[in-house]
CSV table of C-alpha atoms and ligand atoms in Angstrom, one decimal:
chain,number,residue,atom,x,y,z
A,280,MET,CA,-0.3,-0.1,0.0
A,281,ARG,CA,1.4,3.6,-1.1
A,282,GLU,CA,0.8,6.1,1.8
A,283,VAL,CA,0.3,9.7,0.0
A,284,LYS,CA,0.1,12.5,2.7
A,285,ILE,CA,-1.7,15.2,1.1
A,286,SER,CA,-2.0,19.0,2.4
A,287,LEU,CA,-5.1,20.8,1.1
A,288,VAL,CA,-4.9,24.4,1.0
A,289,GLY,CA,-8.0,26.3,0.2
A,290,TYR,CA,-11.5,25.3,2.0
A,291,GLY,CA,-13.9,26.7,-0.4
A,292,VAL,CA,-16.5,25.1,-2.6
A,293,VAL,CA,-13.9,22.9,-4.5
A,294,GLY,CA,-11.8,22.2,-0.9
A,295,HIS,CA,-15.1,20.7,0.6
A,296,GLY,CA,-15.6,18.7,-2.8
A,297,VAL,CA,-11.8,17.4,-2.6
A,298,VAL,CA,-12.7,16.2,1.4
A,299,GLU,CA,-15.9,14.7,0.4
A,300,VAL,CA,-14.2,12.7,-2.6
A,301,LEU,CA,-11.3,11.6,-0.9
A,302,ASP,CA,-13.8,10.2,1.7
A,303,ARG,CA,-16.2,8.7,-0.4
A,304,LYS,CA,-13.5,6.8,-2.6
A,305,ARG,CA,-11.4,5.7,0.3
A,306,LYS,CA,-11.9,2.0,-0.2
A,307,ALA,CA,-11.6,2.4,-4.1
A,308,LEU,CA,-8.4,3.9,-3.6
A,309,ARG,CA,-7.0,1.5,-1.2
A,310,ASP,CA,-8.0,-1.5,-3.6
A,311,MET,CA,-5.8,0.3,-6.4
A,312,GLY,CA,-2.9,0.3,-3.5
A,313,LEU,CA,-3.0,3.7,-2.9
A,314,ASP,CA,-3.9,5.6,0.6
A,315,LEU,CA,-4.5,9.2,0.3
A,316,LYS,CA,-4.2,10.8,3.5
A,317,LEU,CA,-5.2,14.4,4.1
A,318,VAL,CA,-2.6,15.3,6.9
A,319,SER,CA,-3.7,19.2,6.8
A,320,VAL,CA,-6.5,21.5,5.6
A,321,THR,CA,-5.8,25.1,5.4
A,322,ASP,CA,-8.3,28.3,4.7
A,323,HIS,CA,-7.8,32.0,5.6
A,324,THR,CA,-9.4,31.5,8.8
A,325,GLY,CA,-7.2,28.6,10.4
A,326,SER,CA,-6.1,24.9,9.6
A,327,VAL,CA,-6.8,21.2,11.0
A,328,VAL,CA,-3.3,19.3,11.0
A,329,ALA,CA,-3.3,15.7,11.9
A,330,ASP,CA,-0.6,13.4,11.2
A,331,ASP,CA,-2.6,10.3,11.2
A,332,GLY,CA,-5.2,11.8,8.7
A,333,VAL,CA,-7.8,14.8,9.0
A,334,GLU,CA,-11.1,13.1,9.3
A,335,GLY,CA,-13.4,14.2,6.4
A,336,GLN,CA,-16.7,13.9,8.5
A,337,LYS,CA,-15.2,15.9,11.3
A,338,ILE,CA,-14.9,19.1,8.8
A,339,LEU,CA,-17.1,18.8,6.2
A,340,GLY,CA,-20.1,20.2,8.1
A,341,GLU,CA,-18.1,23.5,8.4
A,342,ARG,CA,-18.2,26.2,6.2
A,343,THR,CA,-14.6,27.4,7.0
A,344,LEU,CA,-12.0,26.2,9.5
A,345,GLN,CA,-12.5,28.9,12.2
A,346,GLN,CA,-14.4,26.5,14.8
A,347,VAL,CA,-12.3,23.5,14.3
A,348,SER,CA,-8.7,25.0,13.8
A,349,ASN,CA,-6.0,23.6,15.6
A,350,CYS,CA,-2.7,25.4,14.1
A,351,GLU,CA,-2.6,29.2,13.6
A,352,ILE,CA,0.4,29.7,11.6
A,353,SER,CA,0.1,30.8,7.6
A,354,SER,CA,-0.9,28.4,4.7
A,355,LYS,CA,2.8,29.1,3.7
A,356,GLU,CA,4.2,27.6,6.8
A,357,ILE,CA,1.8,24.4,6.8
A,358,ILE,CA,3.1,23.8,3.6
A,359,ARG,CA,6.7,24.1,4.7
A,360,SER,CA,6.3,22.5,7.8
A,361,VAL,CA,3.5,19.8,7.5
A,362,GLU,CA,5.3,16.7,6.4
A,363,SER,CA,3.5,15.8,3.0
A,364,ASP,CA,4.2,14.5,-0.4
A,365,LEU,CA,1.5,16.4,-2.1
A,366,VAL,CA,-0.3,19.7,-2.2
A,367,VAL,CA,-3.8,20.7,-3.5
A,368,GLU,CA,-3.9,24.3,-4.1
A,369,VAL,CA,-7.8,25.3,-4.5
A,370,THR,CA,-7.8,28.8,-2.8
A,371,PRO,CA,-9.7,31.6,-4.7
A,372,THR,CA,-8.2,32.4,-8.4
A,373,ASN,CA,-6.5,35.8,-9.3
A,374,ILE,CA,-5.8,36.0,-13.0
A,375,VAL,CA,-4.3,39.5,-12.4
A,376,HIS,CA,-1.2,38.4,-10.3
A,377,GLY,CA,-2.2,35.1,-8.9
A,378,GLN,CA,-2.1,35.2,-5.3
A,379,PRO,CA,-2.4,33.6,-2.6
A,380,GLY,CA,-2.2,30.5,-4.8
A,381,LEU,CA,0.8,31.4,-6.9
A,382,GLY,CA,3.1,31.8,-3.2
A,383,HIS,CA,1.5,28.5,-2.1
A,384,MET,CA,2.3,26.9,-5.3
A,385,GLU,CA,6.2,28.1,-5.3
A,386,GLU,CA,6.6,27.0,-1.9
A,387,ALA,CA,5.1,23.5,-2.2
A,388,LEU,CA,7.4,22.9,-5.4
A,389,SER,CA,10.4,24.3,-3.9
A,390,GLN,CA,10.1,22.1,-1.0
A,391,GLY,CA,10.0,18.9,-3.2
A,392,LYS,CA,6.2,18.2,-2.9
A,393,HIS,CA,3.9,17.5,-6.2
A,394,LEU,CA,1.1,19.8,-7.0
A,395,VAL,CA,-2.3,19.5,-8.0
A,396,THR,CA,-4.5,22.3,-8.7
A,397,SER,CA,-7.7,23.8,-10.0
A,398,ASN,CA,-6.5,27.5,-9.5
A,399,LYS,CA,-6.4,29.1,-12.9
A,400,GLY,CA,-4.8,32.3,-12.0
A,401,PRO,CA,-1.1,31.4,-11.0
A,402,LEU,CA,-0.9,29.6,-14.1
A,403,VAL,CA,-2.0,32.1,-16.4
A,404,VAL,CA,0.6,34.8,-14.4
A,405,ALA,CA,3.4,32.2,-14.3
A,406,TYR,CA,3.1,29.0,-15.8
A,407,GLY,CA,6.7,28.8,-17.4
A,408,ARG,CA,8.4,29.7,-13.6
A,409,LEU,CA,6.1,26.9,-12.2
A,410,LYS,CA,6.9,24.1,-14.8
A,411,ARG,CA,10.5,25.1,-14.3
A,412,LEU,CA,10.1,24.9,-10.5
A,413,ALA,CA,8.6,21.5,-10.4
A,414,GLU,CA,11.2,20.5,-12.8
A,415,ASP,CA,14.2,21.7,-10.9
A,416,HIS,CA,12.5,19.9,-7.9
A,417,GLY,CA,11.9,16.5,-9.7
A,418,VAL,CA,8.1,16.6,-8.8
A,419,SER,CA,4.9,16.9,-10.9
A,420,MET,CA,2.6,19.7,-11.4
A,421,LYS,CA,-1.1,18.8,-12.5
A,422,TYR,CA,-3.5,21.2,-13.4
A,423,GLU,CA,-6.5,19.1,-15.3
A,424,ALA,CA,-9.3,21.3,-13.3
A,425,THR,CA,-8.1,24.7,-14.6
A,426,VAL,CA,-9.5,24.1,-18.0
A,427,GLY,CA,-13.1,22.3,-18.6
A,428,GLY,CA,-13.5,21.1,-15.1
A,429,THR,CA,-13.7,17.2,-15.1
A,430,MET,CA,-13.8,17.5,-18.9
A,431,PRO,CA,-10.5,15.4,-19.9
A,432,LEU,CA,-8.5,17.7,-22.1
A,433,ILE,CA,-4.9,18.1,-20.7
A,434,SER,CA,-4.6,14.0,-19.8
A,435,LEU,CA,-6.4,13.4,-22.8
A,436,ILE,CA,-3.5,15.2,-24.9
A,437,GLU,CA,-0.6,14.2,-22.6
A,438,ARG,CA,-1.6,10.5,-22.3
A,439,THR,CA,-4.0,9.2,-24.8
A,440,LEU,CA,-3.3,11.4,-27.9
A,441,VAL,CA,0.7,11.2,-27.1
A,442,GLY,CA,2.3,10.9,-30.4
A,443,ASN,CA,-0.1,13.2,-32.1
A,444,ASN,CA,0.9,16.4,-33.0
A,445,ILE,CA,-1.7,18.9,-31.6
A,446,LEU,CA,-2.6,21.3,-34.5
A,447,GLY,CA,-5.2,23.2,-32.6
A,448,ILE,CA,-7.9,23.2,-30.0
A,449,ARG,CA,-11.2,25.2,-30.1
A,450,GLY,CA,-13.7,24.9,-27.5
A,451,ILE,CA,-16.4,26.2,-25.0
A,452,PHE,CA,-14.4,26.9,-21.6
A,453,ASN,CA,-16.8,28.7,-19.8
A,454,GLY,CA,-20.2,27.1,-18.4
A,455,THR,CA,-21.7,30.5,-17.4
A,456,CYS,CA,-21.4,32.0,-20.7
A,457,ASN,CA,-23.0,28.9,-22.3
A,458,TYR,CA,-25.5,28.7,-19.8
A,459,ILE,CA,-26.8,32.3,-20.7
A,460,LEU,CA,-26.7,31.8,-24.1
A,461,THR,CA,-28.6,28.7,-23.8
A,462,ARG,CA,-31.3,30.3,-22.0
A,463,MET,CA,-31.4,33.3,-24.4
A,464,THR,CA,-31.8,31.0,-27.5
A,465,GLU,CA,-34.1,28.6,-25.7
A,466,GLU,CA,-36.2,30.4,-23.6
A,467,GLN,CA,-35.8,34.0,-25.0
A,468,TYR,CA,-34.7,35.3,-21.7
A,469,PRO,CA,-33.1,38.7,-21.7
A,470,TYR,CA,-29.5,38.7,-20.9
A,471,ALA,CA,-29.9,39.9,-17.6
A,472,ARG,CA,-32.2,37.1,-16.4
A,473,ALA,CA,-30.1,34.3,-17.9
A,474,LEU,CA,-26.9,35.8,-15.9
A,475,ASN,CA,-29.1,35.8,-12.8
A,476,GLU,CA,-29.9,32.5,-13.1
A,477,ALA,CA,-26.5,31.3,-13.9
A,478,GLN,CA,-25.2,33.1,-10.9
A,479,ASP,CA,-27.8,31.1,-8.6
A,480,LEU,CA,-26.3,28.0,-9.9
A,481,GLY,CA,-23.0,28.9,-8.5
A,482,TYR,CA,-21.0,28.2,-11.4
A,483,ALA,CA,-20.2,32.3,-12.1
A,484,GLU,CA,-17.1,33.7,-10.8
A,485,ALA,CA,-17.1,36.0,-7.7
A,486,ASP,CA,-17.3,38.7,-10.3
A,487,PRO,CA,-19.2,37.6,-13.4
A,488,THR,CA,-17.4,40.2,-15.6
A,489,TYR,CA,-14.8,37.7,-15.7
A,490,ASP,CA,-17.2,35.0,-17.1
A,491,VAL,CA,-19.1,37.4,-19.6
A,492,GLU,CA,-16.4,39.5,-20.7
A,493,GLY,CA,-14.4,36.5,-21.9
A,494,VAL,CA,-11.2,37.2,-19.3
A,495,ASP,CA,-12.0,33.4,-17.8
A,496,THR,CA,-12.2,31.8,-21.0
A,497,ALA,CA,-8.9,33.7,-22.1
A,498,GLY,CA,-7.3,32.5,-18.6
A,499,LYS,CA,-7.9,29.1,-20.2
A,500,VAL,CA,-6.7,29.9,-23.6
A,501,VAL,CA,-3.3,31.1,-22.1
A,502,ILE,CA,-3.0,27.7,-20.0
A,503,LEU,CA,-3.5,25.8,-23.0
A,504,ALA,CA,-1.3,27.6,-25.1
A,505,ASN,CA,1.5,27.4,-22.5
A,506,SER,CA,1.3,23.8,-21.6
A,507,ILE,CA,0.3,22.1,-24.8
A,508,PHE,CA,1.7,24.5,-27.2
A,509,ASP,CA,4.6,25.7,-25.4
A,510,MET,CA,4.0,29.4,-26.4
A,511,ASN,CA,5.1,31.5,-23.5
A,512,VAL,CA,1.9,33.7,-23.8
A,513,LYS,CA,0.2,36.0,-21.6
A,514,TYR,CA,-3.3,37.1,-20.7
A,515,GLY,CA,-2.5,40.4,-23.0
A,516,ASP,CA,-1.9,38.4,-26.0
A,517,VAL,CA,-5.4,37.1,-26.1
A,518,ASN,CA,-7.7,38.8,-28.4
A,519,VAL,CA,-10.9,38.8,-26.3
A,520,GLU,CA,-14.5,39.7,-26.6
A,521,GLY,CA,-17.0,38.6,-24.5
A,522,ILE,CA,-20.9,37.9,-24.7
A,523,THR,CA,-22.4,41.0,-23.3
A,524,ARG,CA,-23.2,42.5,-26.7
A,525,ILE,CA,-25.1,39.3,-27.7
A,526,THR,CA,-28.9,40.1,-28.3
A,527,PRO,CA,-31.9,37.5,-28.3
A,528,GLU,CA,-32.6,38.8,-31.9
A,529,ALA,CA,-29.2,37.5,-33.0
A,530,LEU,CA,-29.2,34.4,-31.1
A,531,LEU,CA,-32.9,34.1,-32.8
A,532,LEU,CA,-31.4,35.1,-36.4
A,533,ALA,CA,-28.7,32.3,-36.0
A,534,LYS,CA,-31.0,29.7,-35.0
A,535,LYS,CA,-33.2,30.4,-38.2
A,536,ARG,CA,-30.3,29.8,-40.3
A,537,GLY,CA,-29.2,26.5,-38.2
A,538,TYR,CA,-26.3,27.9,-36.0
A,539,VAL,CA,-26.1,28.8,-32.5
A,540,ILE,CA,-23.9,31.7,-30.9
A,541,LYS,CA,-21.2,30.1,-28.6
A,542,LEU,CA,-18.5,31.7,-26.9
A,543,ILE,CA,-15.2,30.0,-28.2
A,544,GLY,CA,-11.5,30.1,-27.4
A,545,GLU,CA,-9.0,29.1,-29.5
A,546,VAL,CA,-5.3,27.9,-29.3
A,547,PRO,CA,-3.1,28.9,-31.1
A,548,ALA,CA,-4.8,31.6,-32.6
A,549,LEU,CA,-5.3,33.1,-29.3
A,550,THR,CA,-8.7,34.3,-29.6
A,551,VAL,CA,-11.8,34.2,-27.5
A,552,ARG,CA,-15.1,35.5,-29.5
A,553,PRO,CA,-18.3,35.0,-29.9
A,554,MET,CA,-18.8,32.3,-33.1
A,555,LEU,CA,-21.5,30.9,-35.0
A,556,VAL,CA,-21.7,27.2,-34.6
A,557,PRO,CA,-24.0,25.0,-36.7
A,558,ILE,CA,-26.5,22.9,-34.8
A,559,GLY,CA,-25.4,19.3,-35.0
A,560,SER,CA,-21.8,20.4,-34.6
A,561,PRO,CA,-20.5,18.4,-31.7
A,562,LEU,CA,-19.3,21.6,-30.4
A,563,ALA,CA,-23.0,22.9,-30.1
A,564,VAL,CA,-23.5,21.7,-26.6
A,565,GLY,CA,-25.8,23.7,-24.2
A,566,SER,CA,-26.6,24.5,-20.4
A,567,THR,CA,-23.3,24.7,-18.5
A,568,LEU,CA,-21.6,21.9,-20.6
A,569,ASN,CA,-17.9,22.8,-21.6
A,570,ALA,CA,-16.7,21.3,-25.5
A,571,ALA,CA,-13.4,21.1,-27.0
A,572,ALA,CA,-12.3,20.0,-30.2
A,573,ILE,CA,-8.8,18.9,-30.6
A,574,TYR,CA,-7.4,19.0,-34.0
A,575,THR,CA,-4.6,16.5,-34.5
A,576,ASP,CA,-2.3,14.9,-37.4
A,577,LEU,CA,-3.1,11.3,-36.9
A,578,SER,CA,-6.3,10.9,-35.1
A,579,GLY,CA,-7.9,13.9,-36.6
A,580,THR,CA,-10.4,16.0,-34.8
A,581,ILE,CA,-11.3,14.7,-31.4
A,582,THR,CA,-14.3,16.2,-29.6
A,583,VAL,CA,-15.1,16.1,-25.7
A,584,THR,CA,-17.5,17.4,-23.6
A,585,GLY,CA,-18.4,17.6,-19.8
A,586,LEU,CA,-18.7,19.9,-17.1
A,587,GLY,CA,-16.6,22.5,-16.5
A,588,ALA,CA,-17.1,23.4,-13.2
A,589,GLY,CA,-18.8,22.0,-9.8
A,590,ARG,CA,-18.0,21.1,-6.4
A,591,ILE,CA,-17.7,17.0,-7.0
A,592,GLU,CA,-17.0,17.3,-10.8
A,593,THR,CA,-13.8,19.4,-10.3
A,594,ALA,CA,-12.8,17.2,-7.1
A,595,SER,CA,-13.1,14.4,-9.7
A,596,ALA,CA,-10.3,15.9,-11.8
A,597,ILE,CA,-8.1,16.6,-9.0
A,598,LEU,CA,-8.5,13.0,-7.7
A,599,SER,CA,-7.7,11.8,-11.2
A,600,ASP,CA,-4.6,14.1,-11.2
A,601,ILE,CA,-3.4,12.8,-7.9
A,602,VAL,CA,-3.9,9.3,-9.0
A,603,SER,CA,-1.9,9.7,-12.1
A,604,ILE,CA,1.0,11.0,-10.4
A,605,TYR,CA,1.3,7.8,-8.3
A,606,ARG,CA,0.4,5.4,-11.4
A,607,THR,CA,2.7,7.0,-13.9
A,608,LYS,CA,5.8,4.7,-14.5
A,609,SER,CA,8.5,5.4,-17.2
A,610,ILE,CA,9.3,3.4,-19.9
A,611,ASP,CA,13.1,2.7,-18.2
A,612,SER,CA,11.6,1.5,-14.7
A,613,ILE,CA,9.2,-0.9,-16.8
A,614,SER,CA,11.7,-2.4,-19.0
B,773,HSE,N1,-16.9,30.6,-13.9
B,773,HSE,C1,-16.2,29.4,-14.5
B,773,HSE,C2,-17.3,28.6,-15.6
B,773,HSE,C3,-16.2,28.3,-13.8
B,773,HSE,O1,-18.4,29.3,-15.7
B,773,HSE,O2,-17.1,27.9,-16.4
B,773,HSE,C4,-15.0,27.3,-14.0
B,773,HSE,O3,-13.9,27.9,-14.3
């Protein structure tokens, strides 16, 4: 049985999902030979540290850790001083300066700990630096949940499509925008009503302009450009237009001609803009779904779709990244 000690940094919606999923899947993971032990959980109000494992059931009822905290040192200090193999970083994202997640990630990697995250901001701001830090310290950095949530995209390209040249990726990477456009098309809702509904579903960013102005999608385009296409680009390199000027009339006209309008991010073109998508196209998914078409030299076009956000869905992508770190065997070690 391989024991893996995990420090969880961030205890919001996704953090709760991670604790719940680790708890729910404990037996299945043990059957796989993995004992994933949560040795610390931290948020901005405190930390729970337990060498023999934090019991999920004891903290899942708490919205924050304030009432159950048993350690008052900073989150960076926790990453440094608690003995762990892997850090899961899921604090709120900031796409401008990447903090506080960026500092947590630098600390984890510098300490030689593997990193798994759903936090886009630090990767948008400093992907290259973080990647080098991981390589220098011989550890993995995994971030499937940052683009398309639970929809397998990065791992699909890196593992399953290995050997293919990836010629381009085009997709819907923001569930909030897709929900708004779907409701406006199907129910003829005005934009504001559709946005309110999307916010109620809990998908929208804290500041929903990040969604509707295309900022969130552009961040995901930057992550794909730097990680899959090795491009070394910044947010400012992306040409961005959101969905705020799309009217129900435009959507209706498109529908009459056999199209839907979707907010599409494209790599390596580095664009985010509303585009006409034929109604029968695999990219024409509705509601909060994300979708991505991957254009390859050997496999043609592969299209995937799935939920781009959500507590358990995002935690599922995080769990998959964690397991993949411990399942990866190099060709050298097999022969
Ligand atoms: N606000 C984002 C969305 C969350 O609506 O897709 C996932 O990044």
